[in-house]
């Protein structure tokens, strides 16, 4: 079946795509907007459909998720190596919705799909190293330092990590030749739990 819905943005005459829309209040949604005419950017959309551009998405891959909290917008961009095209690291951008200022976390590694914790102290991201080993990495938002790195079970490909409301667990999709499954990482127990077994359906 289908769930009923309201249309927030006006119908565009030119192809326009809104991705990873996230609600930060009852009246405000933030999304990544792209199209034939527009440089990919993060936009704030109010309940009446009014759009405000927040920041250009730069070299952020279009298909990678970003994260918002009450005060921050967080995403990752590729930082190509000067001499070796295949050796990439990333920059994690932290944009303040209040001050409009942007800070950078320079992890010196390839990361993607960062997500900020509900208390806005910690950022989790997916890391892949030169040997194609996957892990969850945790950064302190204020000090910008790496807190910990946690290898993914069976080296499955992790996608779109998200925090629970308490900020004690991270849920993500793990993808492999067996399909996709949903795993939860408990920070206190430092352990993974499967909450949805392997499926070949497209889950998100």
PDB file of N, CA and C in Angstrom, residues 59-61 64 75-81 87-93 104-114 125-128 137 139:
ATOM      1  N   UNK A  59      32.416  18.946  -3.759  1.00  0.00           N
ATOM      2  CA  UNK A  59      32.757  17.664  -4.392  1.00  0.00           C
ATOM      3  C   UNK A  59      32.132  16.491  -3.651  1.00  0.00           C
ATOM      4  N   UNK A  60      31.091  16.757  -2.873  1.00  0.00           N
ATOM      5  CA  UNK A  60      30.384  15.664  -2.202  1.00  0.00           C
ATOM      6  C   UNK A  60      29.727  14.770  -3.249  1.00  0.00           C
ATOM      7  N   UNK A  61      29.996  13.457  -3.217  1.00  0.00           N
ATOM      8  CA  UNK A  61      29.293  12.555  -4.149  1.00  0.00           C
ATOM      9  C   UNK A  61      27.782  12.654  -3.958  1.00  0.00           C
ATOM     10  N   UNK A  64      25.792  10.032  -1.748  1.00  0.00           N
ATOM     11  CA  UNK A  64      26.156   9.778  -0.357  1.00  0.00           C
ATOM     12  C   UNK A  64      25.335  10.665   0.564  1.00  0.00           C
ATOM     13  N   UNK A  75      28.631  16.789   6.309  1.00  0.00           N
ATOM     14  CA  UNK A  75      28.787  15.972   5.107  1.00  0.00           C
ATOM     15  C   UNK A  75      30.265  15.761   4.836  1.00  0.00           C
ATOM     16  N   UNK A  76      30.579  14.861   3.901  1.00  0.00           N
ATOM     17  CA  UNK A  76      31.967  14.578   3.548  1.00  0.00           C
ATOM     18  C   UNK A  76      32.194  14.861   2.071  1.00  0.00           C
ATOM     19  N   UNK A  77      33.379  15.386   1.756  1.00  0.00           N
ATOM     20  CA  UNK A  77      33.780  15.606   0.369  1.00  0.00           C
ATOM     21  C   UNK A  77      35.103  14.904   0.103  1.00  0.00           C
ATOM     22  N   UNK A  78      35.289  14.500  -1.142  1.00  0.00           N
ATOM     23  CA  UNK A  78      36.548  13.864  -1.528  1.00  0.00           C
ATOM     24  C   UNK A  78      37.670  14.891  -1.567  1.00  0.00           C
ATOM     25  N   UNK A  79      38.849  14.454  -1.143  1.00  0.00           N
ATOM     26  CA  UNK A  79      40.047  15.286  -1.232  1.00  0.00           C
ATOM     27  C   UNK A  79      41.081  14.494  -2.021  1.00  0.00           C
ATOM     28  N   UNK A  80      41.163  14.684  -3.351  1.00  0.00           N
ATOM     29  CA  UNK A  80      42.080  13.891  -4.168  1.00  0.00           C
ATOM     30  C   UNK A  80      43.536  14.119  -3.762  1.00  0.00           C
ATOM     31  N   UNK A  81      44.318  13.037  -3.819  1.00  0.00           N
ATOM     32  CA  UNK A  81      45.742  13.140  -3.528  1.00  0.00           C
ATOM     33  C   UNK A  81      46.434  13.888  -4.660  1.00  0.00           C
ATOM     34  N   UNK A  87      44.712   7.425  -4.470  1.00  0.00           N
ATOM     35  CA  UNK A  87      44.838   7.541  -3.016  1.00  0.00           C
ATOM     36  C   UNK A  87      44.061   8.775  -2.573  1.00  0.00           C
ATOM     37  N   UNK A  88      42.845   8.576  -2.103  1.00  0.00           N
ATOM     38  CA  UNK A  88      41.996   9.679  -1.697  1.00  0.00           C
ATOM     39  C   UNK A  88      41.854   9.728  -0.185  1.00  0.00           C
ATOM     40  N   UNK A  89      41.724  10.928   0.326  1.00  0.00           N
ATOM     41  CA  UNK A  89      41.247  11.105   1.687  1.00  0.00           C
ATOM     42  C   UNK A  89      40.024  12.010   1.606  1.00  0.00           C
ATOM     43  N   UNK A  90      39.432  12.299   2.716  1.00  0.00           N
ATOM     44  CA  UNK A  90      38.191  13.062   2.716  1.00  0.00           C
ATOM     45  C   UNK A  90      38.288  14.225   3.691  1.00  0.00           C
ATOM     46  N   UNK A  91      37.373  15.155   3.514  1.00  0.00           N
ATOM     47  CA  UNK A  91      37.186  16.246   4.464  1.00  0.00           C
ATOM     48  C   UNK A  91      35.757  16.144   4.974  1.00  0.00           C
ATOM     49  N   UNK A  92      35.595  16.191   6.287  1.00  0.00           N
ATOM     50  CA  UNK A  92      34.256  16.247   6.878  1.00  0.00           C
ATOM     51  C   UNK A  92      33.950  17.710   7.181  1.00  0.00           C
ATOM     52  N   UNK A  93      32.865  18.209   6.598  1.00  0.00           N
ATOM     53  CA  UNK A  93      32.462  19.596   6.817  1.00  0.00           C
ATOM     54  C   UNK A  93      31.370  19.640   7.889  1.00  0.00           C
ATOM     55  N   UNK A 104      36.156  22.268   9.456  1.00  0.00           N
ATOM     56  CA  UNK A 104      36.581  21.064   8.751  1.00  0.00           C
ATOM     57  C   UNK A 104      37.229  20.088   9.718  1.00  0.00           C
ATOM     58  N   UNK A 105      36.899  18.814   9.525  1.00  0.00           N
ATOM     59  CA  UNK A 105      37.631  17.725  10.175  1.00  0.00           C
ATOM     60  C   UNK A 105      38.438  17.046   9.079  1.00  0.00           C
ATOM     61  N   UNK A 106      39.758  16.954   9.280  1.00  0.00           N
ATOM     62  CA  UNK A 106      40.654  16.371   8.274  1.00  0.00           C
ATOM     63  C   UNK A 106      41.103  15.000   8.776  1.00  0.00           C
ATOM     64  N   UNK A 107      40.348  13.945   8.483  1.00  0.00           N
ATOM     65  CA  UNK A 107      40.640  12.633   9.075  1.00  0.00           C
ATOM     66  C   UNK A 107      41.853  11.920   8.488  1.00  0.00           C
ATOM     67  N   UNK A 108      42.385  12.416   7.349  1.00  0.00           N
ATOM     68  CA  UNK A 108      43.520  11.768   6.684  1.00  0.00           C
ATOM     69  C   UNK A 108      43.199  10.319   6.321  1.00  0.00           C
ATOM     70  N   UNK A 109      41.956  10.096   5.919  1.00  0.00           N
ATOM     71  CA  UNK A 109      41.498   8.775   5.487  1.00  0.00           C
ATOM     72  C   UNK A 109      40.257   8.978   4.627  1.00  0.00           C
ATOM     73  N   UNK A 110      39.860   7.932   3.910  1.00  0.00           N
ATOM     74  CA  UNK A 110      38.662   8.000   3.059  1.00  0.00           C
ATOM     75  C   UNK A 110      37.444   7.663   3.902  1.00  0.00           C
ATOM     76  N   UNK A 111      36.561   8.627   4.068  1.00  0.00           N
ATOM     77  CA  UNK A 111      35.338   8.396   4.835  1.00  0.00           C
ATOM     78  C   UNK A 111      34.146   8.900   4.031  1.00  0.00           C
ATOM     79  N   UNK A 112      32.972   8.394   4.358  1.00  0.00           N
ATOM     80  CA  UNK A 112      31.760   8.887   3.717  1.00  0.00           C
ATOM     81  C   UNK A 112      30.564   8.677   4.624  1.00  0.00           C
ATOM     82  N   UNK A 113      29.452   9.327   4.245  1.00  0.00           N
ATOM     83  CA  UNK A 113      28.172   9.231   4.964  1.00  0.00           C
ATOM     84  C   UNK A 113      28.294   9.546   6.462  1.00  0.00           C
ATOM     85  N   UNK A 114      28.906  10.682   6.837  1.00  0.00           N
ATOM     86  CA  UNK A 114      29.006  11.018   8.264  1.00  0.00           C
ATOM     87  C   UNK A 114      27.634  11.318   8.857  1.00  0.00           C
ATOM     88  N   UNK A 125      31.229   7.886  10.874  1.00  0.00           N
ATOM     89  CA  UNK A 125      31.320   7.829   9.417  1.00  0.00           C
ATOM     90  C   UNK A 125      31.787   6.438   9.016  1.00  0.00           C
ATOM     91  N   UNK A 126      31.651   6.128   7.739  1.00  0.00           N
ATOM     92  CA  UNK A 126      32.154   4.868   7.185  1.00  0.00           C
ATOM     93  C   UNK A 126      33.559   5.110   6.655  1.00  0.00           C
ATOM     94  N   UNK A 127      34.478   4.215   6.972  1.00  0.00           N
ATOM     95  CA  UNK A 127      35.866   4.327   6.503  1.00  0.00           C
ATOM     96  C   UNK A 127      36.213   3.103   5.667  1.00  0.00           C
ATOM     97  N   UNK A 128      36.900   3.331   4.547  1.00  0.00           N
ATOM     98  CA  UNK A 128      37.446   2.227   3.747  1.00  0.00           C
ATOM     99  C   UNK A 128      38.931   2.495   3.554  1.00  0.00           C
ATOM    100  N   UNK A 137      34.039   4.743  11.969  1.00  0.00           N
ATOM    101  CA  UNK A 137      34.988   5.591  12.690  1.00  0.00           C
ATOM    102  C   UNK A 137      34.214   6.700  13.407  1.00  0.00           C
ATOM    103  N   UNK A 139      34.429  10.407  15.507  1.00  0.00           N
ATOM    104  CA  UNK A 139      35.214  11.625  15.720  1.00  0.00           C
ATOM    105  C   UNK A 139      34.539  12.511  16.758  1.00  0.00           C
TER     106      UNK A 139
END
